[in-house]
CSV table of C-alpha atoms in Angstrom, one decimal:
chain,number,residue,atom,x,y,z
A,265,UNK,CA,95.0,42.2,151.0
A,266,UNK,CA,98.9,42.1,151.7
A,267,UNK,CA,100.3,43.1,148.7
A,268,UNK,CA,103.9,43.2,149.9
A,269,UNK,CA,104.6,39.9,151.9
A,270,UNK,CA,107.5,39.1,154.3
A,271,UNK,CA,106.9,35.6,155.0
A,272,UNK,CA,109.7,35.2,157.5
A,273,UNK,CA,109.0,36.7,161.1
A,274,UNK,CA,112.6,36.2,162.1
A,275,UNK,CA,115.7,35.1,161.1
A,276,UNK,CA,119.1,34.3,163.1
A,277,UNK,CA,122.5,34.7,161.4
A,278,UNK,CA,126.2,34.6,163.0
A,279,UNK,CA,128.2,37.4,162.7
A,280,UNK,CA,130.4,37.7,159.5
A,281,UNK,CA,128.1,35.3,157.5
A,282,UNK,CA,125.6,36.7,155.0
A,283,UNK,CA,121.9,37.7,156.0
A,284,UNK,CA,119.3,37.4,153.3
A,285,UNK,CA,115.9,38.7,153.5
A,286,UNK,CA,113.0,38.0,151.5
A,287,UNK,CA,110.1,39.9,150.1
A,288,UNK,CA,107.2,38.7,147.8
A,289,UNK,CA,104.8,41.1,146.0
A,290,UNK,CA,101.6,40.7,144.2
A,291,UNK,CA,101.1,43.6,142.3
A,292,UNK,CA,102.9,43.6,138.9
A,293,UNK,CA,102.2,47.2,138.6
A,294,UNK,CA,104.9,48.0,141.2
A,295,UNK,CA,108.0,49.6,139.8
A,296,UNK,CA,109.8,50.6,142.9
A,297,UNK,CA,110.8,49.2,146.3
A,298,UNK,CA,112.6,50.3,149.2
A,299,UNK,CA,113.9,48.5,152.5
A,300,UNK,CA,114.0,50.2,155.4
A,301,UNK,CA,115.5,49.4,158.9
A,302,UNK,CA,113.9,49.7,162.4
A,303,UNK,CA,115.4,49.8,165.7
A,304,UNK,CA,113.2,49.4,168.9
A,305,UNK,CA,111.6,52.6,169.9
A,306,UNK,CA,112.7,54.4,166.9
A,307,UNK,CA,111.1,54.9,163.7
A,308,UNK,CA,112.2,53.0,160.4
A,309,UNK,CA,115.1,54.4,158.5
A,310,UNK,CA,115.5,54.0,154.9
A,311,UNK,CA,118.4,51.6,153.7
A,312,UNK,CA,118.2,51.0,150.0
A,313,UNK,CA,116.0,51.1,147.2
A,314,UNK,CA,115.6,49.5,143.7
A,315,UNK,CA,113.8,50.6,140.5
A,316,UNK,CA,112.1,47.6,138.5
A,317,UNK,CA,114.4,48.7,135.6
A,318,UNK,CA,117.3,47.2,137.5
A,319,UNK,CA,117.7,43.7,138.8
A,320,UNK,CA,120.4,44.8,141.5
A,321,UNK,CA,121.4,47.7,143.6
A,322,UNK,CA,124.3,47.7,145.7
A,323,UNK,CA,125.4,50.1,148.6
A,324,UNK,CA,128.5,48.9,150.7
A,325,UNK,CA,127.5,45.7,152.5
A,326,UNK,CA,123.8,46.0,151.3
A,327,UNK,CA,122.5,44.4,148.0
A,328,UNK,CA,119.0,44.4,146.8
A,329,UNK,CA,117.9,41.8,144.2
A,330,UNK,CA,114.6,42.0,142.1
A,331,UNK,CA,113.2,39.3,140.0
A,332,UNK,CA,110.4,40.6,138.2
A,333,UNK,CA,109.4,37.5,137.1
A,334,UNK,CA,108.9,36.0,140.1
A,335,UNK,CA,107.6,39.1,141.9
A,336,UNK,CA,110.5,38.4,144.5
A,337,UNK,CA,113.0,40.8,146.1
A,338,UNK,CA,115.7,40.0,148.3
A,339,UNK,CA,118.1,42.1,150.9
A,340,UNK,CA,121.7,40.6,151.0
A,341,UNK,CA,124.0,41.9,153.9
A,342,UNK,CA,127.6,40.9,153.7
A,343,UNK,CA,129.3,40.6,156.3
A,344,UNK,CA,126.4,40.7,158.8
A,345,UNK,CA,127.5,42.6,161.8
A,346,UNK,CA,125.9,42.9,165.4
A,347,UNK,CA,124.6,46.4,164.7
A,348,UNK,CA,122.6,45.1,161.6
A,349,UNK,CA,120.2,43.3,164.4
A,350,UNK,CA,116.8,45.1,163.9
A,351,UNK,CA,113.4,44.7,162.0
A,352,UNK,CA,113.8,45.2,158.2
A,353,UNK,CA,110.7,46.1,156.2
A,354,UNK,CA,110.2,46.0,152.4
A,355,UNK,CA,107.9,48.7,150.8
A,356,UNK,CA,106.5,49.4,147.6
A,357,UNK,CA,104.7,52.7,146.4
A,358,UNK,CA,100.9,51.9,145.7
A,359,UNK,CA,100.9,54.7,143.1
A,360,UNK,CA,103.5,55.1,140.6
A,361,UNK,CA,105.8,58.0,141.2
A,362,UNK,CA,104.2,58.6,144.5
A,363,UNK,CA,104.9,57.8,148.0
A,364,UNK,CA,102.1,56.1,149.2
A,365,UNK,CA,104.0,53.2,150.5
A,366,UNK,CA,102.5,49.7,151.5
A,367,UNK,CA,104.9,47.8,153.9
A,368,UNK,CA,105.6,44.0,154.3
A,369,UNK,CA,105.0,42.8,157.8
A,370,UNK,CA,108.7,42.8,158.7
A,371,UNK,CA,111.4,40.3,159.4
A,372,UNK,CA,113.3,40.6,162.7
A,373,UNK,CA,117.2,39.8,162.3
A,374,UNK,CA,119.4,38.9,165.1
A,375,UNK,CA,123.3,38.6,164.5
A,376,UNK,CA,124.6,36.2,167.1
A,377,UNK,CA,128.3,37.0,168.2
B,1102,UNK,CA,119.2,68.3,161.6
B,1103,UNK,CA,116.6,67.5,164.3
B,1104,UNK,CA,114.6,65.0,162.6
B,1105,UNK,CA,111.0,64.4,162.7
B,1106,UNK,CA,110.0,65.2,166.1
B,1107,UNK,CA,106.9,63.2,167.5
B,1108,UNK,CA,105.0,63.9,170.9
B,1109,UNK,CA,104.3,62.5,173.3
B,1110,UNK,CA,106.2,59.7,173.0
B,1111,UNK,CA,103.8,57.6,175.2
B,1112,UNK,CA,100.4,58.1,175.9
B,1113,UNK,CA,97.9,56.2,178.0
B,1114,UNK,CA,94.5,56.8,178.2
B,1115,UNK,CA,91.0,55.8,178.9
B,1116,UNK,CA,88.3,54.8,176.4
B,1117,UNK,CA,85.9,57.7,175.4
B,1118,UNK,CA,89.0,60.2,175.7
B,1119,UNK,CA,90.2,62.3,173.3
B,1120,UNK,CA,93.6,61.9,172.1
B,1121,UNK,CA,95.9,64.3,170.1
B,1122,UNK,CA,99.2,63.3,168.5
B,1123,UNK,CA,101.5,65.9,167.4
B,1124,UNK,CA,104.3,65.8,164.8
B,1125,UNK,CA,106.9,68.4,163.4
B,1126,UNK,CA,108.6,67.3,160.3
B,1127,UNK,CA,112.1,68.3,159.2
B,1128,UNK,CA,112.5,71.9,157.9
B,1129,UNK,CA,112.1,72.2,154.2
B,1130,UNK,CA,110.2,68.7,153.6
B,1131,UNK,CA,106.9,69.4,152.1
B,1132,UNK,CA,105.1,66.1,152.7
B,1133,UNK,CA,103.9,64.7,155.8
B,1134,UNK,CA,102.6,61.3,156.4
B,1135,UNK,CA,100.8,59.4,159.4
B,1136,UNK,CA,101.4,55.8,159.7
B,1137,UNK,CA,99.9,53.1,162.3
B,1138,UNK,CA,102.0,50.2,163.3
B,1139,UNK,CA,100.0,47.4,164.9
B,1140,UNK,CA,100.7,43.4,165.2
B,1141,UNK,CA,98.0,42.4,163.1
B,1142,UNK,CA,98.2,45.0,160.3
B,1143,UNK,CA,102.0,45.9,160.4
B,1144,UNK,CA,103.0,49.6,159.1
B,1145,UNK,CA,99.7,51.3,157.4
B,1146,UNK,CA,99.5,54.7,156.0
B,1147,UNK,CA,96.8,56.6,157.3
B,1148,UNK,CA,96.5,60.0,155.7
B,1149,UNK,CA,99.2,62.0,153.9
B,1150,UNK,CA,99.7,66.0,152.9
B,1151,UNK,CA,101.5,67.8,150.3
B,1152,UNK,CA,102.3,71.5,151.0
B,1153,UNK,CA,99.8,71.4,154.1
B,1154,UNK,CA,96.8,69.9,151.9
B,1155,UNK,CA,95.7,66.5,152.6
B,1156,UNK,CA,96.1,64.2,149.4
B,1157,UNK,CA,94.7,60.9,150.4
B,1158,UNK,CA,92.7,60.1,153.8
B,1159,UNK,CA,91.9,56.7,152.7
B,1160,UNK,CA,93.6,54.8,155.2
B,1161,UNK,CA,91.8,56.7,158.1
B,1162,UNK,CA,90.2,54.1,159.8
B,1163,UNK,CA,86.7,56.0,160.8
B,1164,UNK,CA,85.5,59.3,161.4
B,1165,UNK,CA,87.0,59.1,165.0
B,1166,UNK,CA,90.2,59.9,163.3
B,1167,UNK,CA,91.2,63.1,162.0
B,1168,UNK,CA,94.4,65.1,160.9
B,1169,UNK,CA,95.4,68.6,160.5
B,1170,UNK,CA,98.6,70.5,159.0
B,1171,UNK,CA,97.5,74.1,159.6
B,1172,UNK,CA,101.3,75.2,158.6
B,1173,UNK,CA,104.6,73.5,157.2
B,1174,UNK,CA,105.8,72.9,160.5
B,1175,UNK,CA,103.2,71.2,162.6
B,1176,UNK,CA,100.5,68.5,162.1
B,1177,UNK,CA,98.2,66.5,164.3
B,1178,UNK,CA,96.2,63.3,164.5
B,1179,UNK,CA,93.3,63.3,166.6
B,1180,UNK,CA,91.4,60.3,167.9
B,1181,UNK,CA,88.0,61.3,169.5
B,1182,UNK,CA,86.7,59.2,171.1
B,1183,UNK,CA,89.4,56.8,171.8
B,1184,UNK,CA,88.8,52.8,171.9
B,1185,UNK,CA,91.1,50.2,172.9
B,1186,UNK,CA,91.5,48.9,169.4
B,1187,UNK,CA,93.3,52.3,168.6
B,1188,UNK,CA,96.2,50.8,170.8
B,1189,UNK,CA,99.1,50.9,168.4
B,1190,UNK,CA,102.3,52.9,167.6
B,1191,UNK,CA,101.5,55.9,165.5
B,1192,UNK,CA,104.4,57.2,163.4
B,1193,UNK,CA,104.8,60.7,161.5
B,1194,UNK,CA,107.2,61.0,158.4
B,1195,UNK,CA,108.1,63.8,156.3
B,1196,UNK,CA,109.9,64.0,153.0
B,1197,UNK,CA,111.3,66.4,150.3
B,1198,UNK,CA,110.6,67.1,146.7
B,1199,UNK,CA,106.7,66.7,146.7
B,1200,UNK,CA,106.7,63.2,147.6
B,1201,UNK,CA,108.1,61.6,144.7
B,1202,UNK,CA,109.2,58.2,145.2
B,1203,UNK,CA,113.1,58.9,144.9
B,1204,UNK,CA,112.4,60.8,148.1
B,1205,UNK,CA,112.6,58.5,151.1
B,1206,UNK,CA,110.7,59.3,154.0
B,1207,UNK,CA,112.2,60.3,157.2
B,1208,UNK,CA,110.2,58.9,160.2
B,1209,UNK,CA,109.8,60.0,163.9
B,1210,UNK,CA,110.2,57.9,167.0
B,1211,UNK,CA,106.4,57.4,167.2
B,1212,UNK,CA,104.1,57.5,170.0
B,1213,UNK,CA,102.8,54.5,171.8
B,1214,UNK,CA,99.2,54.9,172.6
B,1215,UNK,CA,97.6,52.7,174.9
B,1216,UNK,CA,93.6,53.0,175.2
B,1217,UNK,CA,92.4,51.2,178.2
């Protein structure tokens, strides 16, 4: 039972353009979401998060949008840079207030020069 | 800040052998997590500890898997006996502040396990 789904295994974007990574979830009890970024041969690193009381959170070039009615969140990267090429995971705590995270399958983002 | 340190980086073993993966969390972090990444199942939580105590091991696939945290600076994940389907990348992560959700996980670089 995949409670967090990233339906696009890969995405290719030109440098300087906007990258949009999508994530859907099925559990309406989820109240907090996180995005992690992973380079090859490294562990995931935390990128940005959003609480369900917000619909947007911004940190520099990265913005996460949350649409609770659609059970959908997206990560926008503007402008995209070659160093953004990585696998991006969305995640949510299975238990409110705890860190038992469930992860999506990941989207591999490639930024082309 | 040395980060979460995992060893070995790569492990190749034969079916039936015992495998021990090691993790040193970030100093001062009191929550520790073991995750496994496979192509089929993605990143899945195996077990996590708060203050060296196992809190939830419901993700441990079978009795062949066991994890310990004898002190705040060391944890092991053991597979005995190992099987080819255990082949995966195993990540250890730690977090401060009792594992509350606003404390992001800090992952190690993983151990790639291959069981032949």
